[in-house]
């Protein structure tokens, strides 16, 4: 696709010096996806909005909203900008406020990452964290609270991104034209999502004006009401989801549903998984909403299956805002967005050896009980396998051994085969923890692990419990 005039080597970005950072917003790169599109003939590009100075697509609307309020006389010098934000619009507004000398007060739902709260404070904004699990019209809802604060604060404006036409207008004036020019007018499918709907509405509207055949497709988190509403016209019940910045429990004023040809619902797990792949396989460090949008873009590209087509998706914001979430294996597992680590028997005995390096402690059928007892106490083991010719032929548990010796010390000089219990199950080293746990019963207090053709270790009930509690 790269035409000579589009070759970055020929067309360096930011050729001129800027008077201030706001002038550096926009003209973000359009980058082809390669690794994640393996086997798909349709070219797919990502519009790298995370490369804006504030790290997201919302940089475009921050200054636009502020300048519109200045033009209307609503916002006067020394004024305060108030807004309810999932974080990114706050940064876009804070960039404009920093340059123009305004104060910022933002309300943000507690669902959003800590990174975003700290980031807004880093820009000098006052940040109020509100409960996420309240209805859109509840006084503690972040938008409702922002409205109240703006109303009660002298010389303050509410940015009102969900109903402010300056939002989609900014994308109609900038994002749309950039996409058209960067694809040489070849774009056939534009894929985005909707928080306010400003991006998909503004850019979609422009592209359809240039070529009515352009398909505008919206991705929507499972739990948001938008996709359902597009199909039934009914505003259903929303449900919680983890992806941030997109999806809705109401239909914003800035979302023009008529611009969007189709909506597709995507679950958090798929969205987060693809965000991580874009980072690790394409070097595009992005957040979950981008993972969701790219998931739809790949689906569409697969269906279109045409090398002449051109699918473009929005890469909304930087992954740096989700280091404690999308990029934390622990958080992902806690939220069941990633499979638990597959722990195998060999991993279990490895971990034991790290703590107490030693060979498998075992005895032969002829070993005197006295010797077995000495091994149990000296090595602090609860189970002692009895091994003959490399196979487990029985076992001695510490409890039974103690009980029998206390009953009659005469057994001390007997061979262990006289009082051993049935052999322990032997498992292959690749077997995983759930399978081991299923084998561990009253009868089987432990399993032996065969690795490289020999009995390499033992996993007891206590080892599994300790592993599970340590893993918590
Ligand atoms: C991370 C992220 N992705 C996507 C969007 C959607 O953008 P828009 O509000 O233009 O629909 C937002 C909006 O806040 C966002 O924060």
GROMACS .gro file of C-alpha atoms and ligand atoms in nm:
model
  488
    1UNK     CA    1   0.000   0.000   0.000
    2UNK     CA    2   0.287   0.243   0.071
    3UNK     CA    3   0.293   0.499  -0.211
    4UNK     CA    4   0.620   0.691  -0.258
    5UNK     CA    5   0.453   1.006  -0.124
    6UNK     CA    6   0.334   0.806   0.175
    7UNK     CA    7   0.673   0.644   0.242
    8UNK     CA    8   0.766   0.770   0.588
    9UNK     CA    9   1.126   0.782   0.468
   10UNK     CA   10   1.013   1.039   0.208
   11UNK     CA   11   0.743   1.204   0.423
   12UNK     CA   12   0.892   1.269   0.767
   13UNK     CA   13   0.623   1.355   1.019
   14UNK     CA   14   0.631   1.677   1.216
   15UNK     CA   15   0.845   1.854   0.962
   16UNK     CA   16   0.782   2.191   1.119
   17UNK     CA   17   0.847   2.319   1.471
   18UNK     CA   18   0.541   2.367   1.686
   19UNK     CA   19   0.457   2.660   1.913
   20UNK     CA   20   0.307   2.426   2.171
   21UNK     CA   21   0.209   2.062   2.224
   22UNK     CA   22  -0.149   2.098   2.100
   23UNK     CA   23  -0.021   2.152   1.747
   24UNK     CA   24   0.147   1.810   1.765
   25UNK     CA   25  -0.188   1.631   1.809
   26UNK     CA   26  -0.306   1.432   1.508
   27UNK     CA   27  -0.148   1.297   1.189
   28UNK     CA   28  -0.085   0.981   1.382
   29UNK     CA   29   0.076   0.696   1.184
   30UNK     CA   30  -0.126   0.435   0.998
   31UNK     CA   31   0.056   0.107   1.056
   32UNK     CA   32  -0.003  -0.229   0.888
   33UNK     CA   33  -0.078  -0.530   1.110
   34UNK     CA   34   0.122  -0.835   1.006
   35UNK     CA   35   0.168  -1.106   1.269
   36UNK     CA   36  -0.193  -1.103   1.395
   37UNK     CA   37  -0.327  -1.109   1.038
   38UNK     CA   38  -0.140  -1.424   0.935
   39UNK     CA   39  -0.360  -1.622   0.692
   40UNK     CA   40  -0.584  -1.321   0.620
   41UNK     CA   41  -0.557  -1.189   0.263
   42UNK     CA   42  -0.728  -0.855   0.335
   43UNK     CA   43  -0.479  -0.585   0.447
   44UNK     CA   44  -0.550  -0.445   0.795
   45UNK     CA   45  -0.408  -0.116   0.926
   46UNK     CA   46  -0.410   0.041   1.271
   47UNK     CA   47  -0.442   0.417   1.322
   48UNK     CA   48  -0.194   0.471   1.607
   49UNK     CA   49  -0.386   0.722   1.818
   50UNK     CA   50  -0.181   0.614   2.120
   51UNK     CA   51   0.103   0.808   1.958
   52UNK     CA   52  -0.072   1.138   2.026
   53UNK     CA   53   0.111   1.351   2.290
   54UNK     CA   54  -0.140   1.256   2.562
   55UNK     CA   55  -0.141   0.892   2.456
   56UNK     CA   56  -0.494   0.852   2.321
   57UNK     CA   57  -0.755   0.934   2.056
   58UNK     CA   58  -0.913   1.173   2.304
   59UNK     CA   59  -0.633   1.426   2.260
   60UNK     CA   60  -0.823   1.537   1.950
   61UNK     CA   61  -1.137   1.639   2.137
   62UNK     CA   62  -0.981   1.801   2.447
   63UNK     CA   63  -0.854   2.121   2.275
   64UNK     CA   64  -1.153   2.119   2.036
   65UNK     CA   65  -1.402   2.130   2.325
   66UNK     CA   66  -1.200   2.398   2.509
   67UNK     CA   67  -1.164   2.617   2.198
   68UNK     CA   68  -1.537   2.587   2.121
   69UNK     CA   69  -1.618   2.700   2.476
   70UNK     CA   70  -1.376   2.991   2.440
   71UNK     CA   71  -1.534   3.089   2.107
   72UNK     CA   72  -1.885   3.077   2.261
   73UNK     CA   73  -1.765   3.291   2.553
   74UNK     CA   74  -1.865   3.018   2.799
   75UNK     CA   75  -1.505   2.967   2.909
   76UNK     CA   76  -1.323   3.278   3.022
   77UNK     CA   77  -0.960   3.328   3.132
   78UNK     CA   78  -0.886   3.168   3.471
   79UNK     CA   79  -1.183   2.939   3.429
   80UNK     CA   80  -1.226   2.580   3.543
   81UNK     CA   81  -1.289   2.280   3.317
   82UNK     CA   82  -1.497   2.005   3.478
   83UNK     CA   83  -1.563   1.666   3.318
   84UNK     CA   84  -1.660   1.308   3.388
   85UNK     CA   85  -1.404   1.092   3.212
   86UNK     CA   86  -1.275   0.736   3.187
   87UNK     CA   87  -0.938   0.903   3.190
   88UNK     CA   88  -0.833   0.979   2.835
   89UNK     CA   89  -1.060   1.277   2.771
   90UNK     CA   90  -0.931   1.415   3.098
   91UNK     CA   91  -0.577   1.401   2.959
   92UNK     CA   92  -0.685   1.569   2.634
   93UNK     CA   93  -0.855   1.847   2.832
   94UNK     CA   94  -0.559   1.874   3.071
   95UNK     CA   95  -0.323   1.924   2.776
   96UNK     CA   96  -0.533   2.221   2.658
   97UNK     CA   97  -0.570   2.353   3.013
   98UNK     CA   98  -0.193   2.336   3.066
   99UNK     CA   99  -0.131   2.550   2.758
  100UNK     CA  100  -0.420   2.791   2.819
  101UNK     CA  101  -0.400   2.825   3.197
  102UNK     CA  102  -0.726   2.663   3.306
  103UNK     CA  103  -0.791   2.457   3.621
  104UNK     CA  104  -0.925   2.103   3.580
  105UNK     CA  105  -1.160   1.897   3.797
  106UNK     CA  106  -1.232   1.542   3.681
  107UNK     CA  107  -1.463   1.273   3.811
  108UNK     CA  108  -1.361   0.917   3.717
  109UNK     CA  109  -1.533   0.582   3.796
  110UNK     CA  110  -1.340   0.349   4.031
  111UNK     CA  111  -1.343   0.082   3.758
  112UNK     CA  112  -1.070   0.276   3.578
  113UNK     CA  113  -0.703   0.196   3.631
  114UNK     CA  114  -0.496   0.362   3.901
  115UNK     CA  115  -0.252   0.464   3.630
  116UNK     CA  116  -0.518   0.694   3.483
  117UNK     CA  117  -0.598   0.858   3.818
  118UNK     CA  118  -0.228   0.924   3.884
  119UNK     CA  119  -0.181   1.053   3.530
  120UNK     CA  120  -0.458   1.313   3.564
  121UNK     CA  121  -0.311   1.426   3.895
  122UNK     CA  122   0.029   1.448   3.725
  123UNK     CA  123  -0.123   1.708   3.495
  124UNK     CA  124  -0.228   1.903   3.806
  125UNK     CA  125  -0.596   1.814   3.786
  126UNK     CA  126  -0.822   1.762   4.089
  127UNK     CA  127  -0.952   1.406   4.063
  128UNK     CA  128  -1.264   1.262   4.230
  129UNK     CA  129  -1.310   0.885   4.208
  130UNK     CA  130  -1.674   0.781   4.198
  131UNK     CA  131  -1.845   0.441   4.233
  132UNK     CA  132  -1.883   0.254   3.901
  133UNK     CA  133  -2.176   0.038   4.004
  134UNK     CA  134  -2.443   0.313   4.007
  135UNK     CA  135  -2.717   0.391   3.753
  136UNK     CA  136  -2.647   0.660   3.489
  137UNK     CA  137  -2.888   0.900   3.666
  138UNK     CA  138  -2.760   0.832   4.020
  139UNK     CA  139  -2.612   1.147   4.189
  140UNK     CA  140  -2.284   0.960   4.247
  141UNK     CA  141  -2.251   0.865   3.879
  142UNK     CA  142  -1.932   1.028   3.746
  143UNK     CA  143  -2.115   1.227   3.480
  144UNK     CA  144  -2.390   1.340   3.720
  145UNK     CA  145  -2.132   1.444   3.978
  146UNK     CA  146  -1.930   1.640   3.717
  147UNK     CA  147  -2.247   1.824   3.614
  148UNK     CA  148  -2.313   1.921   3.977
  149UNK     CA  149  -1.955   2.038   4.036
  150UNK     CA  150  -1.956   2.246   3.716
  151UNK     CA  151  -2.286   2.401   3.822
  152UNK     CA  152  -2.162   2.485   4.172
  153UNK     CA  153  -1.818   2.619   4.062
  154UNK     CA  154  -1.798   2.985   3.953
  155UNK     CA  155  -1.653   3.045   3.603
  156UNK     CA  156  -1.653   2.672   3.529
  157UNK     CA  157  -1.765   2.478   3.222
  158UNK     CA  158  -1.867   2.114   3.186
  159UNK     CA  159  -1.682   1.970   2.884
  160UNK     CA  160  -1.986   1.746   2.836
  161UNK     CA  161  -1.812   1.510   2.590
  162UNK     CA  162  -2.120   1.280   2.563
  163UNK     CA  163  -2.338   1.562   2.423
  164UNK     CA  164  -2.086   1.817   2.290
  165UNK     CA  165  -2.085   1.841   1.910
  166UNK     CA  166  -1.726   1.966   1.916
  167UNK     CA  167  -1.639   1.599   1.990
  168UNK     CA  168  -1.753   1.428   1.666
  169UNK     CA  169  -1.668   1.747   1.479
  170UNK     CA  170  -1.303   1.712   1.579
  171UNK     CA  171  -1.292   1.366   1.422
  172UNK     CA  172  -1.482   1.484   1.114
  173UNK     CA  173  -1.222   1.757   1.067
  174UNK     CA  174  -0.909   1.554   1.150
  175UNK     CA  175  -0.933   1.173   1.195
  176UNK     CA  176  -1.153   1.115   0.888
  177UNK     CA  177  -0.943   1.324   0.645
  178UNK     CA  178  -0.620   1.170   0.775
  179UNK     CA  179  -0.753   0.816   0.719
  180UNK     CA  180  -0.869   0.907   0.370
  181UNK     CA  181  -0.533   1.061   0.276
  182UNK     CA  182  -0.317   0.796   0.444
  183UNK     CA  183  -0.499   0.517   0.256
  184UNK     CA  184  -0.500   0.710  -0.070
  185UNK     CA  185  -0.881   0.692  -0.062
  186UNK     CA  186  -0.869   0.309  -0.070
  187UNK     CA  187  -1.023   0.249   0.274
  188UNK     CA  188  -1.317   0.008   0.244
  189UNK     CA  189  -1.389  -0.074   0.610
  190UNK     CA  190  -1.352   0.156   0.915
  191UNK     CA  191  -1.364  -0.024   1.250
  192UNK     CA  192  -1.390   0.154   1.583
  193UNK     CA  193  -1.597   0.144   1.903
  194UNK     CA  194  -1.796   0.396   2.104
  195UNK     CA  195  -1.736   0.555   2.437
  196UNK     CA  196  -1.895   0.887   2.349
  197UNK     CA  197  -1.923   0.770   1.986
  198UNK     CA  198  -1.739   1.083   1.873
  199UNK     CA  199  -1.462   0.897   1.688
  200UNK     CA  200  -1.683   0.650   1.500
  201UNK     CA  201  -1.947   0.917   1.423
  202UNK     CA  202  -1.712   1.198   1.311
  203UNK     CA  203  -1.458   0.994   1.117
  204UNK     CA  204  -1.727   0.757   0.984
  205UNK     CA  205  -1.940   1.046   0.861
  206UNK     CA  206  -1.643   1.201   0.674
  207UNK     CA  207  -1.539   0.873   0.512
  208UNK     CA  208  -1.892   0.798   0.396
  209UNK     CA  209  -1.912   1.145   0.241
  210UNK     CA  210  -1.593   1.067   0.047
  211UNK     CA  211  -1.711   0.717  -0.047
  212UNK     CA  212  -2.061   0.601   0.057
  213UNK     CA  213  -1.948   0.239   0.005
  214UNK     CA  214  -1.714   0.257   0.305
  215UNK     CA  215  -1.847   0.021   0.573
  216UNK     CA  216  -1.839   0.161   0.926
  217UNK     CA  217  -1.834  -0.116   1.188
  218UNK     CA  218  -1.851  -0.076   1.563
  219UNK     CA  219  -1.718  -0.313   1.826
  220UNK     CA  220  -1.902  -0.316   2.159
  221UNK     CA  221  -1.812  -0.487   2.490
  222UNK     CA  222  -2.041  -0.768   2.605
  223UNK     CA  223  -2.238  -0.592   2.882
  224UNK     CA  224  -2.278  -0.263   2.692
  225UNK     CA  225  -2.623  -0.173   2.554
  226UNK     CA  226  -2.516  -0.028   2.215
  227UNK     CA  227  -2.494  -0.345   1.999
  228UNK     CA  228  -2.828  -0.474   2.130
  229UNK     CA  229  -2.989  -0.134   2.081
  230UNK     CA  230  -2.865  -0.124   1.718
  231UNK     CA  231  -3.046  -0.452   1.651
  232UNK     CA  232  -3.371  -0.407   1.850
  233UNK     CA  233  -3.403  -0.035   1.914
  234UNK     CA  234  -3.445  -0.128   2.280
  235UNK     CA  235  -3.208   0.011   2.547
  236UNK     CA  236  -3.146  -0.313   2.740
  237UNK     CA  237  -2.985  -0.368   3.081
  238UNK     CA  238  -2.611  -0.309   3.093
  239UNK     CA  239  -2.379  -0.545   3.280
  240UNK     CA  240  -2.027  -0.491   3.417
  241UNK     CA  241  -1.725  -0.550   3.191
  242UNK     CA  242  -1.352  -0.481   3.231
  243UNK     CA  243  -1.256  -0.308   2.907
  244UNK     CA  244  -1.226   0.067   2.967
  245UNK     CA  245  -1.335   0.373   2.772
  246UNK     CA  246  -1.592   0.210   2.545
  247UNK     CA  247  -1.937   0.063   2.571
  248UNK     CA  248  -2.232   0.226   2.740
  249UNK     CA  249  -2.528   0.204   2.977
  250UNK     CA  250  -2.699   0.485   2.779
  251UNK     CA  251  -2.686   0.610   2.418
  252UNK     CA  252  -2.473   0.930   2.415
  253UNK     CA  253  -2.584   1.235   2.219
  254UNK     CA  254  -2.254   1.231   2.029
  255UNK     CA  255  -2.318   0.882   1.886
  256UNK     CA  256  -2.500   0.892   1.550
  257UNK     CA  257  -2.615   0.532   1.508
  258UNK     CA  258  -2.709   0.599   1.143
  259UNK     CA  259  -2.342   0.638   1.049
  260UNK     CA  260  -2.261   0.286   1.176
  261UNK     CA  261  -2.356  -0.003   0.947
  262UNK     CA  262  -2.307  -0.281   1.198
  263UNK     CA  263  -2.215  -0.349   1.562
  264UNK     CA  264  -2.044  -0.661   1.693
  265UNK     CA  265  -2.020  -0.762   2.060
  266UNK     CA  266  -1.687  -0.886   2.195
  267UNK     CA  267  -1.605  -1.027   2.539
  268UNK     CA  268  -1.333  -0.893   2.770
  269UNK     CA  269  -1.120  -1.204   2.738
  270UNK     CA  270  -1.088  -1.178   2.357
  271UNK     CA  271  -1.025  -0.803   2.379
  272UNK     CA  272  -0.748  -0.830   2.640
  273UNK     CA  273  -0.588  -1.127   2.465
  274UNK     CA  274  -0.557  -0.940   2.136
  275UNK     CA  275  -0.431  -0.623   2.305
  276UNK     CA  276  -0.148  -0.832   2.453
  277UNK     CA  277  -0.077  -0.991   2.114
  278UNK     CA  278  -0.062  -0.650   1.941
  279UNK     CA  279   0.194  -0.544   2.197
  280UNK     CA  280   0.402  -0.862   2.183
  281UNK     CA  281   0.375  -0.949   1.813
  282UNK     CA  282   0.331  -0.608   1.645
  283UNK     CA  283   0.512  -0.388   1.897
  284UNK     CA  284   0.198  -0.177   1.929
  285UNK     CA  285   0.156  -0.115   2.303
  286UNK     CA  286  -0.218  -0.068   2.339
  287UNK     CA  287  -0.510  -0.094   2.580
  288UNK     CA  288  -0.808  -0.330   2.598
  289UNK     CA  289  -1.048  -0.117   2.391
  290UNK     CA  290  -0.800  -0.141   2.103
  291UNK     CA  291  -0.785  -0.518   2.149
  292UNK     CA  292  -1.163  -0.527   2.114
  293UNK     CA  293  -1.167  -0.307   1.803
  294UNK     CA  294  -0.883  -0.505   1.641
  295UNK     CA  295  -1.069  -0.830   1.720
  296UNK     CA  296  -1.362  -0.704   1.508
  297UNK     CA  297  -1.126  -0.575   1.238
  298UNK     CA  298  -0.964  -0.919   1.200
  299UNK     CA  299  -1.306  -1.087   1.190
  300UNK     CA  300  -1.422  -0.847   0.915
  301UNK     CA  301  -1.095  -0.882   0.721
  302UNK     CA  302  -1.125  -1.262   0.733
  303UNK     CA  303  -1.484  -1.244   0.601
  304UNK     CA  304  -1.404  -0.988   0.330
  305UNK     CA  305  -1.107  -1.201   0.215
  306UNK     CA  306  -0.999  -0.954  -0.059
  307UNK     CA  307  -0.639  -0.826  -0.104
  308UNK     CA  308  -0.781  -0.515  -0.277
  309UNK     CA  309  -0.990  -0.418   0.023
  310UNK     CA  310  -0.849  -0.207   0.308
  311UNK     CA  311  -0.961  -0.245   0.669
  312UNK     CA  312  -0.858   0.028   0.914
  313UNK     CA  313  -0.905   0.015   1.293
  314UNK     CA  314  -0.842   0.272   1.564
  315UNK     CA  315  -0.560   0.200   1.811
  316UNK     CA  316  -0.718   0.411   2.086
  317UNK     CA  317  -0.471   0.446   2.372
  318UNK     CA  318  -0.141   0.333   2.519
  319UNK     CA  319  -0.099   0.013   2.716
  320UNK     CA  320   0.093   0.205   2.981
  321UNK     CA  321  -0.246   0.287   3.135
  322UNK     CA  322  -0.312  -0.081   3.196
  323UNK     CA  323   0.014  -0.217   3.336
  324UNK     CA  324  -0.170  -0.309   3.658
  325UNK     CA  325  -0.450  -0.474   3.459
  326UNK     CA  326  -0.432  -0.602   3.099
  327UNK     CA  327  -0.057  -0.647   3.135
  328UNK     CA  328  -0.066  -0.800   3.484
  329UNK     CA  329  -0.095  -1.181   3.462
  330UNK     CA  330  -0.213  -1.182   3.823
  331UNK     CA  331  -0.496  -0.936   3.759
  332UNK     CA  332  -0.590  -1.114   3.438
  333UNK     CA  333  -0.612  -1.449   3.621
  334UNK     CA  334  -0.795  -1.304   3.919
  335UNK     CA  335  -1.052  -1.172   3.673
  336UNK     CA  336  -1.063  -1.498   3.479
  337UNK     CA  337  -0.942  -1.322   3.167
  338UNK     CA  338  -0.653  -1.563   3.132
  339UNK     CA  339  -0.622  -1.938   3.189
  340UNK     CA  340  -0.468  -2.033   3.516
  341UNK     CA  341  -0.103  -2.126   3.485
  342UNK     CA  342  -0.085  -2.494   3.384
  343UNK     CA  343   0.116  -2.642   3.668
  344UNK     CA  344   0.260  -2.987   3.595
  345UNK     CA  345   0.391  -3.257   3.828
  346UNK     CA  346   0.749  -3.181   3.722
  347UNK     CA  347   0.687  -2.810   3.805
  348UNK     CA  348   0.563  -2.914   4.150
  349UNK     CA  349   0.868  -3.125   4.232
  350UNK     CA  350   1.093  -2.851   4.086
  351UNK     CA  351   0.942  -2.602   4.326
  352UNK     CA  352   0.994  -2.843   4.619
  353UNK     CA  353   1.357  -2.897   4.518
  354UNK     CA  354   1.407  -2.518   4.507
  355UNK     CA  355   1.299  -2.507   4.870
  356UNK     CA  356   1.472  -2.829   4.987
  357UNK     CA  357   1.700  -2.979   4.722
  358UNK     CA  358   1.712  -3.358   4.758
  359UNK     CA  359   1.650  -3.689   4.584
  360UNK     CA  360   1.328  -3.884   4.636
  361UNK     CA  361   1.344  -4.041   4.983
  362UNK     CA  362   1.237  -4.407   4.962
  363UNK     CA  363   1.304  -4.748   5.113
  364UNK     CA  364   1.309  -5.107   4.982
  365UNK     CA  365   1.069  -5.379   5.106
  366UNK     CA  366   1.352  -5.529   5.313
  367UNK     CA  367   1.448  -5.201   5.487
  368UNK     CA  368   1.411  -5.231   5.865
  369UNK     CA  369   1.130  -5.020   6.015
  370UNK     CA  370   1.384  -4.854   6.245
  371UNK     CA  371   1.574  -4.724   5.944
  372UNK     CA  372   1.251  -4.606   5.781
  373UNK     CA  373   1.154  -4.420   6.097
  374UNK     CA  374   1.493  -4.253   6.109
  375UNK     CA  375   1.449  -4.137   5.746
  376UNK     CA  376   1.102  -3.998   5.818
  377UNK     CA  377   1.215  -3.795   6.118
  378UNK     CA  378   1.551  -3.688   5.976
  379UNK     CA  379   1.396  -3.560   5.650
  380UNK     CA  380   1.065  -3.444   5.798
  381UNK     CA  381   0.862  -3.635   5.536
  382UNK     CA  382   0.504  -3.756   5.587
  383UNK     CA  383   0.505  -4.030   5.321
  384UNK     CA  384   0.776  -4.287   5.243
  385UNK     CA  385   0.739  -4.485   4.920
  386UNK     CA  386   0.860  -4.846   4.918
  387UNK     CA  387   1.041  -4.909   4.590
  388UNK     CA  388   1.158  -5.233   4.430
  389UNK     CA  389   1.326  -5.242   4.087
  390UNK     CA  390   1.225  -4.886   4.016
  391UNK     CA  391   0.855  -4.942   4.088
  392UNK     CA  392   0.648  -4.840   4.387
  393UNK     CA  393   0.531  -5.156   4.564
  394UNK     CA  394   0.390  -4.990   4.877
  395UNK     CA  395   0.416  -4.690   5.106
  396UNK     CA  396   0.453  -4.597   5.467
  397UNK     CA  397   0.284  -4.293   5.607
  398UNK     CA  398   0.439  -4.123   5.908
  399UNK     CA  399   0.113  -4.156   6.105
  400UNK     CA  400   0.084  -4.533   6.048
  401UNK     CA  401   0.452  -4.588   6.120
  402UNK     CA  402   0.431  -4.396   6.449
  403UNK     CA  403   0.113  -4.576   6.551
  404UNK     CA  404   0.254  -4.923   6.481
  405UNK     CA  405   0.582  -4.858   6.662
  406UNK     CA  406   0.401  -4.713   6.964
  407UNK     CA  407   0.176  -5.021   6.962
  408UNK     CA  408   0.482  -5.251   6.977
  409UNK     CA  409   0.848  -5.158   6.948
  410UNK     CA  410   0.914  -5.512   6.826
  411UNK     CA  411   0.826  -5.396   6.474
  412UNK     CA  412   1.136  -5.176   6.470
  413UNK     CA  413   1.351  -5.467   6.358
  414UNK     CA  414   1.096  -5.602   6.108
  415UNK     CA  415   1.115  -5.528   5.734
  416UNK     CA  416   0.885  -5.249   5.620
  417UNK     CA  417   0.706  -5.487   5.382
  418UNK     CA  418   0.539  -5.637   5.688
  419UNK     CA  419   0.343  -5.322   5.758
  420UNK     CA  420   0.351  -5.119   5.439
  421UNK     CA  421   0.031  -4.978   5.284
  422UNK     CA  422  -0.069  -5.011   4.915
  423UNK     CA  423   0.158  -4.854   4.648
  424UNK     CA  424   0.113  -4.485   4.568
  425UNK     CA  425  -0.016  -4.388   4.220
  426UNK     CA  426   0.267  -4.307   3.978
  427UNK     CA  427   0.200  -4.021   3.739
  428UNK     CA  428   0.381  -3.890   3.432
  429UNK     CA  429   0.567  -3.561   3.489
  430UNK     CA  430   0.344  -3.377   3.236
  431UNK     CA  431   0.023  -3.439   3.428
  432UNK     CA  432  -0.124  -3.115   3.563
  433UNK     CA  433  -0.234  -3.001   3.906
  434UNK     CA  434  -0.610  -3.060   3.866
  435UNK     CA  435  -0.540  -3.422   3.761
  436UNK     CA  436  -0.301  -3.472   4.056
  437UNK     CA  437  -0.557  -3.327   4.295
  438UNK     CA  438  -0.819  -3.572   4.167
  439UNK     CA  439  -0.583  -3.863   4.252
  440UNK     CA  440  -0.511  -3.740   4.603
  441UNK     CA  441  -0.761  -3.911   4.833
  442UNK     CA  442  -0.765  -4.065   5.183
  443UNK     CA  443  -0.623  -4.381   5.024
  444UNK     CA  444  -0.369  -4.188   4.818
  445UNK     CA  445  -0.198  -3.932   5.044
  446UNK     CA  446   0.061  -3.870   4.772
  447UNK     CA  447   0.151  -3.950   4.412
  448UNK     CA  448   0.493  -4.038   4.274
  449UNK     CA  449   0.621  -3.861   3.963
  450UNK     CA  450   0.796  -4.058   3.690
  451UNK     CA  451   1.033  -3.845   3.484
  452UNK     CA  452   1.293  -3.968   3.237
  453UNK     CA  453   1.188  -4.329   3.312
  454UNK     CA  454   1.259  -4.309   3.687
  455UNK     CA  455   1.070  -4.212   4.001
  456UNK     CA  456   1.189  -3.853   4.032
  457UNK     CA  457   0.975  -3.710   4.310
  458UNK     CA  458   0.668  -3.720   4.528
  459UNK     CA  459   0.373  -3.480   4.555
  460UNK     CA  460   0.174  -3.502   4.878
  461UNK     CA  461  -0.160  -3.348   4.973
  462UNK     CA  462   0.032  -3.107   5.189
  463UNK     CA  463   0.247  -2.998   4.889
  464UNK     CA  464  -0.068  -2.923   4.685
  465UNK     CA  465  -0.227  -2.727   4.969
  466UNK     CA  466   0.090  -2.530   5.020
  467UNK     CA  467   0.111  -2.461   4.644
  468UNK     CA  468  -0.251  -2.344   4.628
  469UNK     CA  469  -0.214  -2.120   4.935
  470UNK     CA  470   0.119  -1.976   4.811
  471UNK     CA  471  -0.042  -1.913   4.472
  472UNK     CA  472  -0.317  -1.705   4.641
  473LIG     C1  473  -0.952   0.377   2.576
  473LIG     C2  474  -1.060   0.435   2.491
  473LIG     N1  475  -1.092   0.378   2.378
  473LIG     C3  476  -1.190   0.425   2.298
  473LIG     C4  477  -1.264   0.534   2.331
  473LIG     C5  478  -1.379   0.575   2.245
  473LIG     O1  479  -1.373   0.697   2.192
  473LIG     P1  480  -1.504   0.783   2.168
  473LIG     O2  481  -1.539   0.849   2.294
  473LIG     O3  482  -1.464   0.877   2.061
  473LIG     O4  483  -1.613   0.692   2.124
  473LIG     C6  484  -1.234   0.596   2.450
  473LIG     C7  485  -1.316   0.706   2.492
  473LIG     O5  486  -1.306   0.753   2.602
  473LIG     C8  487  -1.129   0.547   2.531
  473LIG     O6  488  -1.095   0.604   2.646
   0.00000   0.00000   0.00000
